[in-house]
Short mmCIF file of C-alpha atoms in Angstrom, two decimals:
data_model
loop_
_atom_site.label_atom_id
_atom_site.label_comp_id
_atom_site.label_asym_id
_atom_site.label_seq_id
_atom_site.Cartn_x
_atom_site.Cartn_y
_atom_site.Cartn_z
CA SER H 1 -0.06 -0.24 0.08
CA LYS H 2 3.20 2.46 0.16
CA PHE H 3 5.08 2.05 -3.15
CA TYR H 4 2.40 1.21 -5.04
CA GLN H 5 -0.05 3.28 -3.75
CA ALA H 6 -2.73 1.01 -2.99
CA PRO H 7 -5.57 1.95 -0.23
CA PRO H 8 -4.69 1.26 3.04
CA PHE H 9 -4.96 -2.24 4.62
CA CYS H 10 -3.68 -3.60 1.36
CA GLY H 11 -1.27 -6.67 1.89
CA ALA H 12 -0.67 -10.25 1.88
CA VAL H 13 1.28 -12.41 4.42
CA LEU H 14 4.00 -14.75 3.20
CA ILE H 15 4.24 -17.78 5.03
CA PRO H 16 8.16 -19.74 5.15
CA LYS H 17 7.48 -23.67 4.04
CA GLY H 18 8.51 -24.64 7.65
CA VAL H 19 6.39 -23.07 9.59
CA ALA H 20 3.73 -23.88 6.82
CA ASP H 21 4.51 -27.52 7.59
CA LYS H 22 4.08 -26.84 11.63
CA LEU H 23 0.86 -24.74 11.02
CA ARG H 24 -0.49 -27.78 8.73
CA GLY H 25 -1.17 -30.17 11.40
CA THR H 26 -1.87 -27.89 14.42
CA PRO H 27 -5.38 -26.66 15.30
CA ALA H 28 -6.83 -22.89 15.15
CA PRO H 29 -5.50 -21.66 18.85
CA GLN H 30 -7.84 -20.88 21.30
CA PRO H 31 -10.33 -18.73 22.46
CA HIS H 32 -12.52 -19.65 19.48
CA THR H 33 -14.38 -16.34 19.72
CA MET H 34 -11.15 -14.70 18.59
CA PHE H 35 -12.54 -15.76 14.81
CA ASP H 36 -16.13 -14.31 15.77
CA ALA H 37 -17.52 -10.73 13.74
CA ASP H 38 -15.53 -9.05 16.79
CA GLY H 39 -12.01 -10.68 16.22
CA LEU H 40 -10.73 -11.60 12.78
CA GLY H 41 -13.95 -12.69 11.32
CA GLY H 42 -14.15 -8.57 10.80
CA PHE H 43 -11.00 -8.80 8.68
CA LEU H 44 -10.91 -12.28 6.96
CA THR H 45 -12.68 -14.79 5.87
CA GLU H 46 -11.76 -18.30 4.71
CA LYS H 47 -11.56 -17.39 1.05
CA GLU H 48 -8.20 -15.72 2.71
CA MET H 49 -6.56 -18.63 3.85
CA PRO H 50 -4.13 -20.32 2.12
CA PRO H 51 -3.98 -24.83 2.83
CA CYS H 52 -2.06 -24.29 5.85
CA LEU H 53 -4.03 -22.57 7.56
CA GLN H 54 -7.39 -24.97 6.96
CA SER H 55 -8.14 -24.80 10.64
CA TRP H 56 -8.59 -21.14 10.73
CA GLY H 57 -10.51 -21.15 7.71
CA GLU H 58 -12.84 -23.84 9.50
CA MET H 59 -13.19 -21.29 12.07
CA LEU H 60 -13.76 -18.40 9.62
CA GLY H 61 -15.91 -20.09 7.28
CA GLN H 62 -19.37 -18.31 6.03
CA GLU H 63 -20.01 -19.49 2.63
CA ARG H 64 -22.09 -16.38 1.59
CA ARG H 65 -19.91 -13.74 3.12
CA SER H 66 -16.90 -12.32 0.56
CA ASN H 67 -14.30 -9.81 1.89
CA VAL H 68 -15.54 -7.27 -1.07
CA GLY H 69 -13.41 -4.71 0.38
CA LEU H 70 -9.70 -6.34 0.12
CA ALA H 71 -10.77 -7.41 -3.33
CA LEU H 72 -11.35 -4.03 -4.09
CA ARG H 73 -8.17 -2.78 -2.27
CA TRP H 74 -6.19 -5.10 -4.05
CA GLU H 75 -7.60 -4.44 -7.65
CA ALA H 76 -6.51 -0.96 -6.73
CA GLY H 77 -3.02 -2.20 -5.95
CA LEU H 78 -2.90 -4.70 -9.23
CA ALA H 79 -3.18 -1.57 -11.19
CA GLY H 80 -0.17 0.29 -10.23
CA MET H 81 1.63 -2.87 -10.09
CA GLU H 82 0.83 -3.43 -13.83
CA ALA H 83 1.65 0.00 -14.75
CA LEU H 84 4.65 -0.66 -14.09
CA SER H 85 4.82 -4.47 -15.33
CA HIS H 86 6.05 -3.75 -18.94
CA VAL H 87 9.54 -2.15 -17.06
CA PRO H 88 12.44 -4.15 -17.06
CA ASP H 89 14.08 -4.60 -13.87
CA ASP H 90 17.59 -2.92 -14.65
CA VAL H 91 15.73 0.37 -16.11
CA ARG H 92 13.13 -0.09 -13.05
CA ILE H 93 16.22 -0.06 -10.60
CA ALA H 94 18.41 2.87 -12.43
CA ALA H 95 15.64 4.86 -12.58
CA VAL H 96 14.70 4.80 -9.16
CA ASP H 97 18.27 5.59 -8.43
CA ASN H 98 19.22 8.30 -10.63
CA TRP H 99 16.04 10.11 -8.84
CA ALA H 100 17.03 9.05 -5.78
CA GLY H 101 20.35 10.55 -6.12
CA THR H 102 19.57 13.52 -7.75
CA VAL H 103 16.41 14.52 -5.58
CA SER H 104 18.65 13.90 -2.29
CA ASN H 105 21.27 16.66 -4.08
CA MET H 106 18.25 19.03 -4.39
CA VAL H 107 18.19 18.85 -0.54
CA ASN H 108 21.67 19.04 0.39
CA GLY H 109 21.87 22.11 -1.22
CA GLU H 110 19.70 24.27 0.77
CA ASP H 111 21.70 25.74 3.67
CA ASN H 112 19.00 24.31 5.68
CA LEU H 113 18.15 20.81 4.92
CA ASP H 114 20.08 17.30 5.08
CA ALA H 115 19.37 14.15 3.24
CA TRP H 116 19.40 12.47 6.53
CA CYS H 117 18.76 9.18 4.69
CA THR H 118 18.43 7.90 1.14
CA GLU H 119 16.76 4.23 1.07
CA ARG H 120 15.60 3.11 -2.59
CA SER H 121 12.90 5.33 -3.66
CA ILE H 122 12.63 7.59 0.04
CA VAL H 123 14.87 10.10 1.09
CA SER H 124 14.06 11.13 4.27
CA ILE H 125 15.44 14.66 5.59
CA ARG H 126 15.64 16.61 8.65
CA VAL H 127 14.89 20.64 8.34
CA GLN H 128 17.32 22.58 10.28
CA LYS H 129 15.62 25.76 12.67
CA GLY H 130 18.40 28.16 13.67
CA ASP H 131 20.84 25.98 15.36
CA GLY H 132 18.90 22.94 15.94
CA TRP H 133 16.61 20.75 14.17
CA LEU H 134 12.78 20.34 14.01
CA SER H 135 11.40 18.21 16.09
CA MET H 136 8.50 15.83 15.71
CA SER H 137 6.34 18.16 17.03
CA GLU H 138 7.19 21.12 14.92
CA LEU H 139 7.41 19.05 12.11
CA ARG H 140 3.96 18.17 12.06
CA ASP H 141 3.25 22.10 11.79
CA LEU H 142 5.62 21.86 8.72
CA TYR H 143 3.96 18.84 7.15
CA ARG H 144 -0.09 21.04 7.97
CA TRP H 145 1.83 24.19 6.31
CA MET H 146 3.24 22.08 3.23
CA SER H 147 -0.39 22.16 1.84
CA MET H 148 -1.24 25.05 2.44
CA ASP H 149 -0.62 28.86 0.64
CA VAL H 150 0.99 30.51 3.48
CA SER H 151 3.19 33.12 1.82
CA GLY H 152 0.92 35.95 3.09
CA LEU H 153 2.11 34.94 6.34
CA VAL H 154 5.69 35.36 6.28
CA PRO H 155 5.93 39.24 5.06
CA ASP H 156 9.79 39.65 4.94
CA ALA H 157 10.37 35.89 2.75
CA THR H 158 12.00 37.15 -0.67
CA GLU H 159 10.27 36.62 -3.87
CA ASP H 160 11.45 33.61 -4.84
CA GLU H 161 10.73 32.06 -0.96
CA LYS H 162 6.98 33.56 -1.47
CA GLU H 163 6.65 31.60 -4.69
CA ALA H 164 7.63 28.46 -2.86
CA LEU H 165 5.56 29.23 0.09
CA SER H 166 2.40 29.65 -2.08
CA GLN H 167 2.76 26.42 -3.63
CA SER H 168 0.79 23.30 -2.26
CA THR H 169 2.76 20.56 -1.36
CA TYR H 170 2.45 16.63 -0.45
CA ILE H 171 5.44 14.94 1.34
CA GLY H 172 5.30 11.58 3.52
CA GLN H 173 4.17 12.25 7.30
CA PRO H 174 6.94 13.31 9.78
CA VAL H 175 8.65 10.63 11.94
CA HIS H 176 10.07 10.75 14.74
CA VAL H 177 13.99 8.86 14.63
CA SER H 178 16.26 10.68 17.06
CA ASP H 179 15.99 12.71 20.06
CA SER H 180 17.65 15.54 18.60
CA HIS H 181 15.24 15.41 15.57
CA ALA H 182 12.77 13.64 13.50
CA ILE H 183 12.64 13.65 9.68
CA VAL H 184 10.14 14.00 6.69
CA ARG H 185 10.13 12.32 3.03
CA ILE H 186 9.78 12.82 -0.18
CA ALA H 187 8.91 9.60 -2.15
CA LEU H 188 8.91 7.90 -5.28
CA GLY H 189 5.58 5.86 -5.74
CA VAL H 190 4.35 3.68 -8.53
CA GLU H 191 2.66 6.95 -10.13
CA SER H 192 5.83 9.17 -9.54
CA LEU H 193 7.58 6.37 -11.42
CA VAL H 194 5.77 6.16 -14.53
CA SER H 195 5.61 9.52 -14.94
CA TYR H 196 9.70 10.32 -14.52
CA LEU H 197 10.06 7.40 -16.62
CA ASP H 198 8.13 8.95 -19.35
CA ASP H 199 9.11 12.51 -18.42
CA SER H 200 11.98 13.14 -15.66
CA ASN H 201 12.29 17.05 -16.08
CA SER H 202 8.69 17.11 -15.45
CA THR H 203 8.58 15.16 -12.18
CA LEU H 204 11.83 16.13 -10.71
CA GLN H 205 10.48 19.74 -10.81
CA GLU H 206 7.84 18.78 -8.63
CA ASP H 207 10.00 17.89 -6.45
CA GLN H 208 12.32 20.65 -6.46
CA ALA H 209 9.01 22.79 -5.59
CA VAL H 210 8.87 20.20 -2.50
CA VAL H 211 12.51 21.19 -1.38
CA LYS H 212 12.38 24.68 -1.94
CA LYS H 213 9.23 25.33 0.24
CA LEU H 214 10.60 23.12 3.12
CA ALA H 215 13.93 24.98 3.03
CA ALA H 216 11.25 28.12 3.18
CA ILE H 217 9.63 26.95 5.74
CA GLY H 218 12.48 25.59 7.98
CA LYS H 219 14.14 29.57 7.09
CA HIS H 220 10.61 31.52 8.47
CA PHE H 221 9.66 28.72 10.84
CA ALA H 222 9.88 31.30 13.99
CA THR H 223 7.66 33.72 11.95
CA LEU H 224 5.27 30.94 10.60
CA LYS H 225 4.63 29.83 14.19
CA ASP H 226 4.02 33.06 15.81
CA SER H 227 1.20 33.52 12.75
CA GLY H 228 -0.87 30.83 14.75
CA HIS H 229 -2.06 29.15 11.94
#
């Protein structure tokens, strides 16, 4: 549900063969009420159970009941997979690496931003405020401002900064990673990757707008905070 941009709670569990062999001969766990509609039965039916969990399926079995919500979420996820299925692995991997390196350089080109960690298609960023890094609570404010036009709240910003602050941009939610700072993320999902493969310049322009706004918010964080928005 992340890279392929499917709806939340769209996933699958891979069971190692050794574990599956043990489960195959094991009865369903107690208490059996855990399989009722108020428990697992509210999320799963016997149709989603693998052969090694037949005993669970028997507890969940309701022949006329189907997990329509999960099926629809998977349909959305499959659309993302299919959109990328024609791209050879080496081309896809090279594109992701190129994108991540370019965006990391964009981030590190700003005085008050740091590409703290780059992992595949996710660039994790810490934002400087004065002589320290923004905390989790402060990044929650930044996260909210990223989707708003806040250019009118910073009268002493330059024209370029006001342009950046006026854009509505979207990033990953902040994550607490250290006592000294938290991070926000720019991520490449399947839709962005398909767009990047088709027109890398346009995709990177969107990422540049995000980076410029992050830098402007970091620079003028105190003013934005004092505005009460």
